[in-house]
Short mmCIF file of C-alpha atoms in Angstrom, two decimals:
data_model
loop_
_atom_site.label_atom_id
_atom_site.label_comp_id
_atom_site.label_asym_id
_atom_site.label_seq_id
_atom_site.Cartn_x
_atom_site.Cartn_y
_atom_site.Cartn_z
CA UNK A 1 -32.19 -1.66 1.91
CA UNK A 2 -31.78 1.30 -0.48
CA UNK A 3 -28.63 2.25 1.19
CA UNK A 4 -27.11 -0.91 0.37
CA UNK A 5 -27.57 -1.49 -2.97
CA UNK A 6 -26.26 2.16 -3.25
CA UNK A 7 -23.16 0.56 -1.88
CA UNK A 8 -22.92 -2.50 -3.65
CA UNK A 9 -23.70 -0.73 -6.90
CA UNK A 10 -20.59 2.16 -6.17
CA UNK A 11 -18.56 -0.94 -5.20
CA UNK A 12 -19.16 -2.52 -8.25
CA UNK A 13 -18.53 0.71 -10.23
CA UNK A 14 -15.08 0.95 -8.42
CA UNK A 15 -14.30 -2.66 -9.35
CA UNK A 16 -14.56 -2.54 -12.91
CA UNK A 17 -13.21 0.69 -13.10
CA UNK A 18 -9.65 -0.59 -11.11
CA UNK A 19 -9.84 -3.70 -13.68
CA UNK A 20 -9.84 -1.65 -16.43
CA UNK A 21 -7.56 0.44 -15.41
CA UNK A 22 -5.27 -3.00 -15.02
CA UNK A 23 -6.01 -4.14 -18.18
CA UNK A 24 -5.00 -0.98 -19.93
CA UNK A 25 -1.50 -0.58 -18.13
CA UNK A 26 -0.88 -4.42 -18.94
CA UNK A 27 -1.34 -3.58 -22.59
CA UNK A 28 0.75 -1.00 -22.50
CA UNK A 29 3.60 -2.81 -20.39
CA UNK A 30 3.56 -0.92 -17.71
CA UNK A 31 4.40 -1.83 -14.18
CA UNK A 32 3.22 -0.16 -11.02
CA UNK A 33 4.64 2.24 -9.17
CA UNK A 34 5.68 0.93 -5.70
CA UNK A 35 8.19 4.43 -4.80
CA UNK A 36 10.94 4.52 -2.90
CA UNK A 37 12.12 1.73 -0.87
CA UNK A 38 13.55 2.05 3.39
CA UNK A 39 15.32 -0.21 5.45
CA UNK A 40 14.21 -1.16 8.24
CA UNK A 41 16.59 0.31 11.18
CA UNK A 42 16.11 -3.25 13.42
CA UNK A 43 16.20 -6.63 11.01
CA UNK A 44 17.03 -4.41 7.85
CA UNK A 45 14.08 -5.54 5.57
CA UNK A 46 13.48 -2.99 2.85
CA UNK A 47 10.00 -1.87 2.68
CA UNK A 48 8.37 0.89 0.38
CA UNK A 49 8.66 4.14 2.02
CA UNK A 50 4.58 4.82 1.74
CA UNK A 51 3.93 1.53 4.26
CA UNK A 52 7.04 1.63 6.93
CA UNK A 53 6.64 3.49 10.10
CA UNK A 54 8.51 6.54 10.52
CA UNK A 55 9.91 7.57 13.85
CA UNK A 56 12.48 10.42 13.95
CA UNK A 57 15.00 10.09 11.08
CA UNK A 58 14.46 5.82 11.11
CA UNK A 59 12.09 3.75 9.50
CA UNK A 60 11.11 0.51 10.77
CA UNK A 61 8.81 -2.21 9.15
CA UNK A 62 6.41 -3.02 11.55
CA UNK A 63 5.33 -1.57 15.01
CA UNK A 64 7.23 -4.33 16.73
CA UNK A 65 10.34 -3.28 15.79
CA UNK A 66 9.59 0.22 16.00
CA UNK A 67 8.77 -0.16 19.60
CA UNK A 68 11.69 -2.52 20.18
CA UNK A 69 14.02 0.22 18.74
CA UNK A 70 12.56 3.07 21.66
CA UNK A 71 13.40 0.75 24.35
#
């Protein structure tokens, strides 16, 4: 029982602490981050580089197409 409130309690801590953290780059106007943006080598859909699968030099955007391309 003591293990979970431990958990609910750090995920509470994390929560407010990413809302803050929200709040305080809305003030200032800032937008995130997303990075560098990949097409995908099969239906061409750009994706950010940091969530589409890599496979030799081509990036794909899901593992569908990634498999489809090794066939």
């Amino acid at each position: 029982m003591r293990l979970l409130l431990l958990a609910l309690a750090i995920w509470l801590f994390t929560l407010v602490i990413k809302r803050y953290l929200a709040l305080a780059r809305r003030k200032r106007g800032e937008t995130p981050r997303i990075g560098a943006m990949v097409r995908c080598a099969v239906c061409g859909l750009h994706v950010p580089e940091a969530e589409a699968l890599k496979r030799h030099d081509q990036y794909f955007c899901s593992t569908e197409h990634r498999d489809q391309a090794s066939v």
